[in-house]
XYZ file of C-alpha atoms in Angstrom:
559
model
C 22.187 18.415 2.280
C 24.503 16.983 -0.422
C 27.312 16.777 2.136
C 25.074 14.725 4.456
C 24.156 12.397 1.598
C 27.833 11.934 0.714
C 28.735 11.080 4.344
C 25.858 8.603 4.510
C 26.911 6.866 1.283
C 30.556 6.694 2.349
C 29.758 5.270 5.784
C 27.419 2.550 4.462
C 29.053 1.888 1.085
C 29.141 -1.932 1.093
C 25.634 -2.321 2.502
C 24.207 0.145 -0.006
C 25.963 -1.559 -2.921
C 24.579 -4.935 -1.814
C 21.041 -3.584 -1.399
C 21.086 -1.778 -4.759
C 22.348 -4.867 -6.600
C 19.832 -7.075 -4.793
C 16.992 -4.631 -5.516
C 17.970 -4.329 -9.181
C 18.163 -8.106 -9.666
C 14.871 -8.778 -7.897
C 13.005 -5.944 -9.615
C 14.439 -6.809 -13.021
C 13.452 -10.453 -12.574
C 9.880 -9.536 -11.621
C 9.541 -7.179 -14.591
C 10.964 -9.741 -17.021
C 8.725 -12.562 -15.765
C 5.526 -10.510 -15.785
C 6.158 -8.831 -19.130
C 6.947 -12.147 -20.856
C 4.117 -14.231 -19.402
C 0.334 -13.859 -19.730
C -0.513 -13.153 -16.085
C -3.163 -10.416 -16.379
C -6.124 -12.775 -16.430
C -8.789 -13.439 -13.817
C -7.152 -11.523 -10.960
C -6.005 -8.325 -12.633
C -9.054 -6.629 -14.130
C -8.148 -3.277 -12.545
C -4.948 -3.059 -14.612
C -7.035 -2.729 -17.769
C -8.904 0.183 -16.211
C -5.563 1.933 -15.676
C -4.634 1.142 -19.284
C -7.882 2.722 -20.476
C -7.141 5.794 -18.370
C -3.645 5.902 -19.895
C -5.187 5.743 -23.375
C -7.348 8.733 -22.504
C -4.328 10.632 -21.205
C -2.562 9.862 -24.497
C -5.425 11.359 -26.513
C -7.470 8.283 -27.464
C -11.181 9.059 -27.097
C -13.059 6.209 -25.463
C -16.681 6.626 -24.432
C -18.298 5.272 -21.292
C -16.312 4.124 -18.269
C -16.914 7.417 -16.493
C -15.835 5.883 -13.189
C -12.296 5.697 -14.587
C -12.179 9.434 -13.955
C -12.190 8.625 -10.236
C -9.037 6.506 -10.450
C -5.681 7.722 -9.155
C -3.962 9.361 -12.145
C -0.175 9.237 -11.642
C 0.709 5.784 -13.038
C -1.742 6.006 -15.986
C -0.323 9.459 -16.767
C 3.272 8.177 -16.743
C 2.168 5.245 -18.911
C 0.499 7.594 -21.407
C 3.800 9.400 -21.977
C 5.320 6.179 -23.293
C 2.139 5.367 -25.239
C 2.629 8.628 -27.110
C 6.237 7.617 -27.783
C 4.985 4.482 -29.539
C 5.242 1.919 -26.721
C 1.544 1.024 -26.864
C 1.684 -2.272 -25.040
C 0.651 -3.829 -21.732
C 4.318 -4.317 -20.865
C 4.677 -0.521 -20.617
C 2.583 -0.250 -17.462
C 4.202 -3.433 -16.114
C 7.677 -1.918 -16.468
C 6.679 1.490 -15.078
C 4.936 0.050 -12.026
C 7.757 -2.463 -11.558
C 10.573 0.090 -11.488
C 9.032 1.585 -8.354
C 9.853 -1.610 -6.452
C 13.566 -0.935 -6.826
C 13.069 2.389 -5.062
C 10.754 0.817 -2.473
C 13.492 -1.625 -1.469
C 16.121 1.125 -1.329
C 13.761 3.361 0.662
C 12.982 0.577 3.112
C 16.697 0.147 3.767
C 17.107 3.888 4.354
C 14.269 3.971 6.881
C 15.598 0.923 8.720
C 19.061 2.499 8.859
C 17.592 5.400 10.828
C 17.501 3.045 13.817
C 19.196 -0.287 13.148
C 22.699 -1.555 12.452
C 23.703 -2.548 8.916
C 23.105 -6.205 9.779
C 19.518 -5.671 10.931
C 18.743 -3.094 8.234
C 19.799 -5.580 5.556
C 17.716 -8.319 7.194
C 14.666 -6.042 7.330
C 15.162 -4.992 3.715
C 15.375 -8.617 2.580
C 12.240 -9.377 4.599
C 10.416 -6.530 2.837
C 11.771 -7.458 -0.595
C 10.875 -11.134 -0.267
C 7.393 -10.824 1.207
C 5.400 -12.978 -1.174
C 2.484 -10.551 -1.111
C 4.817 -7.879 -2.490
C 6.246 -10.181 -5.155
C 2.744 -11.206 -6.187
C 1.731 -7.607 -6.847
C 4.925 -5.981 -8.034
C 5.385 -5.170 -11.742
C 1.858 -6.033 -12.805
C 0.410 -2.588 -13.499
C -1.373 -2.106 -10.181
C -0.987 1.069 -8.136
C -0.231 -0.285 -4.668
C 3.556 -0.672 -4.869
C 4.171 2.680 -6.647
C 2.085 4.529 -4.065
C 3.712 2.958 -1.013
C 7.146 3.550 -2.572
C 6.483 7.280 -2.677
C 5.049 7.123 0.853
C 8.241 5.447 2.122
C 10.457 8.127 0.616
C 8.202 11.000 1.691
C 8.302 9.784 5.289
C 12.050 9.136 5.140
C 12.863 12.622 3.866
C 10.515 14.187 6.417
C 12.320 12.390 9.245
C 15.693 13.402 7.818
C 14.395 16.960 7.604
C 13.566 16.879 11.301
C 16.807 15.204 12.366
C 19.569 16.440 10.041
C 18.776 19.033 7.375
C 15.509 20.914 6.925
C 16.047 21.080 3.151
C 14.751 17.503 3.011
C 11.258 18.926 3.598
C 11.381 20.183 0.013
C 11.548 16.570 -1.132
C 9.198 15.098 1.474
C 6.052 17.072 0.671
C 6.150 16.779 -3.155
C 6.737 13.031 -2.783
C 3.789 12.812 -0.371
C 1.620 14.536 -2.994
C 2.809 12.145 -5.710
C 2.154 9.205 -3.376
C -1.386 10.503 -2.944
C -1.979 10.786 -6.694
C -0.412 7.356 -7.246
C -3.149 5.957 -5.005
C -5.417 8.111 -2.901
C -4.892 6.023 0.236
C -1.340 7.413 0.228
C -2.758 10.495 1.962
C -2.232 8.630 5.230
C 1.454 9.568 5.081
C 0.545 13.154 5.987
C -0.914 11.949 9.291
C 2.206 9.898 10.062
C 4.453 12.860 9.234
C 2.444 15.012 11.643
C 2.717 12.283 14.265
C 6.497 12.234 13.973
C 6.583 16.012 14.367
C 4.423 15.787 17.487
C 6.655 13.070 18.936
C 9.335 15.606 19.830
C 9.675 16.813 23.414
C 9.101 20.526 22.810
C 6.387 21.035 20.211
C 6.314 24.839 20.448
C 10.089 25.082 20.114
C 10.091 22.719 17.137
C 7.247 24.606 15.499
C 9.303 27.789 15.597
C 12.406 25.920 14.446
C 10.907 24.084 11.475
C 7.893 26.164 10.429
C 9.651 28.124 7.679
C 10.913 25.101 5.755
C 7.788 23.052 6.451
C 5.718 25.817 4.858
C 8.211 25.957 1.987
C 7.952 22.199 1.474
C 4.160 22.384 1.681
C 4.067 25.098 -0.988
C 6.264 22.945 -3.223
C 3.872 20.053 -2.605
C 0.913 22.234 -3.612
C 2.762 23.274 -6.778
C 3.330 19.571 -7.534
C -0.428 18.971 -7.326
C -1.382 21.828 -9.685
C -1.013 19.868 -12.989
C -3.342 17.159 -11.676
C -6.005 19.616 -10.525
C -5.712 21.552 -13.788
C -6.385 18.332 -15.689
C -9.407 17.594 -13.495
C -10.913 21.048 -13.869
C -10.225 21.577 -17.592
C -11.847 18.217 -18.385
C -14.721 18.672 -15.906
C -13.604 15.593 -13.994
C -14.846 15.351 -10.400
C -12.275 14.926 -7.655
C -12.107 11.160 -7.407
C -10.613 11.009 -3.932
C -13.602 12.877 -2.470
C -16.005 10.463 -4.131
C -13.999 7.424 -3.003
C -13.695 8.659 0.581
C -17.424 9.334 0.721
C -18.272 5.918 -0.710
C -15.906 4.002 1.582
C -17.047 6.005 4.588
C -20.691 5.228 3.904
C -19.998 1.550 3.265
C -18.068 1.101 6.499
C -20.565 3.051 8.561
C -23.592 1.071 7.390
C -22.310 -2.422 8.063
C -23.912 -2.850 11.461
C -27.450 -3.761 12.428
C -29.463 -1.572 14.748
C -28.319 -3.831 17.542
C -24.701 -3.014 16.745
C -23.739 -6.465 15.446
C -21.177 -6.245 12.660
C -22.243 -7.857 9.408
C -19.922 -9.245 6.773
C -16.753 -7.516 7.928
C -13.823 -9.637 9.075
C -11.655 -7.216 11.049
C -8.909 -9.816 11.433
C -8.704 -10.636 7.714
C -5.190 -9.221 7.304
C -3.923 -10.528 10.640
C -5.039 -14.053 9.745
C -3.331 -13.765 6.368
C 0.157 -12.992 7.705
C 1.546 -16.485 7.114
C 0.329 -16.365 3.511
C 1.728 -12.865 2.965
C 5.157 -13.981 4.153
C 5.392 -17.401 2.523
C 2.371 -17.814 0.215
C 1.595 -21.531 -0.234
C 4.852 -22.427 1.518
C 3.254 -22.270 4.955
C 6.261 -23.739 6.769
C 8.437 -20.760 5.831
C 5.666 -18.341 6.784
C 5.209 -20.074 10.134
C 8.965 -20.067 10.906
C 9.423 -16.378 10.115
C 6.220 -15.342 11.881
C 7.080 -17.438 14.953
C 10.425 -15.646 15.310
C 8.706 -12.273 14.883
C 6.053 -13.109 17.491
C 8.721 -14.226 19.968
C 10.485 -10.931 19.357
C 7.288 -8.942 19.874
C 6.650 -10.751 23.170
C 10.218 -9.974 24.222
C 9.730 -6.357 23.149
C 6.522 -5.975 25.160
C 8.141 -7.577 28.208
C 11.116 -5.206 27.955
C 8.819 -2.196 27.510
C 6.773 -3.078 30.595
C 9.918 -3.764 32.645
C 11.408 -0.371 31.794
C 8.107 1.366 32.562
C 7.972 -0.336 35.960
C 11.517 0.757 36.683
C 10.761 4.361 35.716
C 7.577 4.303 37.778
C 9.409 3.103 40.898
C 12.036 5.801 40.424
C 9.613 8.668 39.816
C 6.255 7.670 41.308
C 6.291 10.462 43.878
C 7.367 13.138 41.425
C 5.114 15.377 39.362
C 5.159 16.100 35.632
C 4.525 19.447 34.028
C 1.499 19.569 31.713
C 1.054 23.088 30.412
C 1.130 25.158 33.623
C -0.112 22.333 35.820
C 1.908 19.863 37.833
C 0.380 16.407 37.570
C 1.196 13.350 39.674
C 2.985 10.657 37.690
C 0.273 8.154 38.582
C -2.084 10.185 36.404
C 0.488 10.166 33.602
C 0.589 6.373 33.710
C -3.209 6.259 33.717
C -3.226 8.423 30.578
C -0.676 6.084 29.002
C -2.905 3.103 29.749
C -5.911 4.975 28.374
C -4.066 5.669 25.113
C -3.320 1.962 24.652
C -6.965 1.086 25.332
C -8.068 3.713 22.794
C -5.769 2.244 20.139
C -7.329 -1.180 20.686
C -10.797 0.394 20.702
C -10.187 2.124 17.361
C -9.500 -1.249 15.745
C -12.153 -3.360 17.449
C -14.892 -0.867 16.558
C -13.706 -0.283 12.975
C -16.647 -0.655 10.622
C -19.255 0.259 13.225
C -19.002 3.852 12.053
C -17.092 5.855 9.461
C -13.422 4.910 9.119
C -12.659 8.627 9.512
C -13.673 8.428 13.177
C -11.648 5.244 13.699
C -8.548 6.882 12.227
C -9.120 10.038 14.278
C -9.418 8.005 17.494
C -6.255 6.078 16.666
C -4.102 9.096 15.840
C -5.396 10.956 18.896
C -4.477 7.930 21.017
C -1.045 7.722 19.355
C -0.365 11.399 20.120
C -1.520 10.861 23.712
C 0.755 7.818 23.991
C 3.786 9.740 22.737
C 2.989 12.751 24.921
C 2.745 10.679 28.095
C 5.840 8.663 27.205
C 7.770 11.894 26.758
C 6.678 12.917 30.260
C 7.745 9.558 31.667
C 11.095 9.480 29.863
C 11.957 13.174 29.868
C 15.526 12.767 28.614
C 14.709 10.072 26.013
C 17.393 7.840 27.507
C 15.283 4.696 27.876
C 13.353 5.115 24.602
C 15.644 7.102 22.275
C 13.785 6.095 19.086
C 10.276 6.418 20.479
C 9.059 8.837 17.801
C 10.337 6.698 14.933
C 8.961 3.496 16.461
C 5.488 4.947 16.973
C 5.482 6.598 13.543
C 6.252 3.315 11.789
C 3.690 1.534 13.947
C 1.183 4.211 12.911
C 2.060 3.666 9.244
C 1.193 -0.009 9.681
C -1.793 0.395 11.969
C -3.303 3.335 10.081
C -3.480 1.305 6.862
C -4.605 -1.796 8.778
C -7.424 0.210 10.329
C -8.512 1.702 7.013
C -8.551 -1.540 5.037
C -10.036 -3.559 7.914
C -12.909 -1.100 8.240
C -13.542 -1.266 4.501
C -15.958 -4.044 3.511
C -13.979 -4.893 0.379
C -11.035 -7.045 1.402
C -8.131 -7.909 -0.902
C -4.788 -9.472 -0.051
C -2.929 -6.899 -2.143
C -3.948 -4.126 0.250
C -1.436 -5.565 2.695
C 1.319 -4.127 0.475
C 0.449 -0.743 2.003
C 0.950 -2.176 5.500
C 4.167 -3.991 4.564
C 6.708 -1.213 5.377
C 5.280 -0.709 8.866
C 4.980 -4.453 9.400
C 8.613 -4.981 8.354
C 9.852 -2.219 10.657
C 7.956 -3.727 13.607
C 9.244 -7.197 12.695
C 12.843 -5.970 12.461
C 12.441 -4.212 15.805
C 11.098 -7.429 17.329
C 13.880 -9.649 15.948
C 16.485 -7.091 17.014
C 15.056 -7.088 20.546
C 15.202 -10.881 20.585
C 18.849 -10.881 19.494
C 19.827 -8.338 22.144
C 19.058 -10.903 24.822
C 22.273 -11.476 26.790
C 21.675 -15.234 26.768
C 22.236 -15.319 22.998
C 25.938 -15.494 22.117
C 27.563 -13.208 19.556
C 27.780 -15.864 16.844
C 24.056 -16.598 17.029
C 23.294 -12.893 16.798
C 24.862 -12.978 13.345
C 23.737 -16.447 12.294
C 20.009 -16.004 13.033
C 19.449 -12.977 10.716
C 21.543 -14.678 8.011
C 19.528 -17.909 8.232
C 16.231 -16.020 8.174
C 17.422 -13.986 5.182
C 18.443 -17.137 3.296
C 15.057 -18.730 4.032
C 13.286 -15.628 2.706
C 15.389 -15.525 -0.463
C 14.764 -19.238 -1.118
C 11.037 -18.645 -0.617
C 11.053 -15.757 -3.098
C 12.973 -17.791 -5.698
C 10.479 -20.624 -5.291
C 7.589 -18.226 -5.842
C 9.147 -16.462 -8.838
C 9.890 -19.757 -10.588
C 6.255 -20.853 -10.243
C 4.296 -20.555 -13.483
C 1.527 -18.001 -12.868
C 0.395 -17.804 -16.494
C -3.354 -17.506 -16.962
C -4.807 -19.224 -20.037
C -7.647 -16.695 -20.050
C -5.234 -14.039 -21.365
C -4.383 -16.110 -24.452
C -8.035 -16.984 -24.894
C -9.115 -13.342 -24.865
C -6.446 -12.528 -27.418
C -7.945 -15.266 -29.620
C -11.363 -13.657 -29.185
C -9.917 -10.333 -30.342
C -8.379 -12.004 -33.412
C -11.737 -13.567 -34.250
C -13.466 -10.182 -34.149
C -10.754 -8.547 -36.247
C -11.021 -11.306 -38.860
C -14.814 -11.647 -38.961
C -16.267 -8.204 -38.244
C -15.714 -4.534 -38.915
C -14.931 -3.644 -35.338
C -15.584 0.086 -35.809
C -19.190 -0.455 -36.928
C -20.480 -2.748 -34.194
C -21.475 -2.416 -30.543
C -20.088 -5.024 -28.179
C -20.960 -5.911 -24.605
C -18.765 -8.137 -22.463
C -18.534 -9.557 -18.968
C -14.911 -8.365 -18.998
C -15.574 -5.075 -20.723
C -12.392 -3.227 -19.650
C -10.177 -5.943 -21.141
C -11.828 -5.766 -24.556
C -11.999 -1.976 -24.400
C -8.207 -2.007 -24.117
C -7.741 -4.480 -26.970
C -10.210 -2.795 -29.344
C -9.411 0.744 -28.115
C -13.097 1.579 -28.290
C -15.887 1.343 -25.740
C -17.094 -2.150 -24.982
C -20.123 -2.072 -22.698
C -19.218 -3.572 -19.343
C -21.744 -6.110 -18.037
C -21.500 -5.954 -14.258
C -23.487 -7.818 -11.649
C -25.715 -10.876 -11.779
C -28.625 -11.034 -14.197
C -31.234 -13.575 -15.142
C -31.146 -14.502 -18.856
C -34.184 -12.280 -19.401
C -32.586 -9.298 -17.644
C -29.317 -9.785 -19.504
C -31.139 -9.997 -22.825
C -32.935 -6.728 -22.037
C -29.653 -5.087 -21.011
C -27.998 -6.071 -24.297
C -30.930 -4.755 -26.315
C -30.937 -1.456 -24.413
C -27.253 -1.015 -25.242
C -27.922 -1.931 -28.891
C -25.252 -4.607 -28.660
C -24.513 -6.536 -31.841
C -22.303 -8.989 -29.966
C -21.975 -10.201 -26.408
C -18.779 -11.802 -25.045
C -19.591 -13.990 -22.073
C -17.198 -15.495 -19.536
C -18.627 -18.684 -18.079
C -21.362 -21.159 -18.890
C -23.679 -20.701 -21.856
C -27.105 -19.070 -21.620
C -30.307 -19.193 -23.632
C -30.913 -15.593 -24.685
C -34.056 -14.751 -26.617
C -32.475 -12.297 -29.051
C -28.902 -13.606 -29.167
C -27.384 -16.845 -30.418
C -24.088 -18.509 -29.634
C -21.786 -18.374 -32.670
C -18.336 -19.127 -31.272
C -17.068 -20.731 -28.094
C -13.660 -21.053 -26.496
C -12.620 -22.752 -23.273
C -14.140 -20.180 -20.901
C -15.478 -17.599 -23.327
C -18.569 -17.610 -25.550
C -19.449 -15.103 -28.291
C -23.119 -14.327 -28.927
C -24.510 -12.483 -31.948
C -27.799 -10.657 -32.138
C -30.424 -12.534 -34.182
């Protein structure tokens, strides 16, 4: 395995050096900007939940917030290690989550190099690195980038295990487990790994060939998970991923009326947001890049259909072997068409029933597609990278399906789809450039121009001030409490409870939902709150009076 790594590094030395320097500069810049500017305001409440979980891991006892036990534990656990070393600061989780982006960029390059030339792999890596949706959510303490980083590497090592050295399985499965515990949605990588395995021509032969090391890698993955499960069981913490899956499943399966009309679920939310994810507010850049990608996809589809027609004309009277049966190739093509229809069906019906069924339909259809394609192109001469192409499509589409079915939509969820989207985009642009009508110079110039546009877009975004005045304001609120109260002897409720729980390192009752003044007053009394920190307009509360106001925040004290 080490010999293979050495050959790979030697062969691609200049490209790897460029990518590593680029990744280090970009990641370092993101970490520096986010750790030196107050960005964790209105849009980043979840980060404070992870900080509270990290405090618990580090030994700080904080009551309430039982739902924190359901959060993915890896990043809070890593953060707690540095908390115990004395680095008790928000910047700790920013740095830890940010470092993962360096490895995400490097991993994206490695996956692209499985198929593409250095030129196209570098273009695809720059596209991934400079997606504004990634830059918006990198190095801010959220879990999305760390999880997808581990997913990228788990899938990469699994593919290398299948293609070069089976010892890579011993890296793939532990990384898949860590990706899962970084964010539970990372479990989808297991399905894509299975899909790649099933993409090979002889499944039975491959099962015999790889089973020993796959089992070995799986055992190592199980061993990797033991510390997490031990923590859950010794602290009587329920398995959060089971609870989350059950909740999401029920929410997606109850979004339709009895007549079957979907309510409140925009299936095309992430498709419509592509321009924004590429170029943010700079729509022109997003439109240019997306237009090139769409042209490439059209070219790719046209080429795919043309090759299928050619193969059909050559082999239409022949029969394919399915198990012990010989089946006419017309039936094979019908099955191929059916698989494509099923893939579309799995998306268009997402949300009408549990996402589990939608995912099952999709992956069944993907396996059927690969199986029929292998029968059509028996020697893999026309589609030599079929398995890799479908696997990366599945990585994109599987996450798209899951998050589209889920009622809760958030732009940051696209970061999970980004690796698959970038692979498809690189494939599309590469197909466009392989057109014989495009001269050799243009085949070099186009990726370079697109890369420069993407880098300019990322620089423009990173130099935009994203500071949130609410962060400074909440720090002023904390100073007021420290100067005017004995914080250990009072009960506090707040609209942004997790934020103040982090600052005070004690439970602050979290006021969630909408209440009338009377209901809110009753809630505060039931929680025996001495103070209430409100975000928003003032209220007339029967038992509480306003004593201090800031720009957006008001402090109430019990009468």
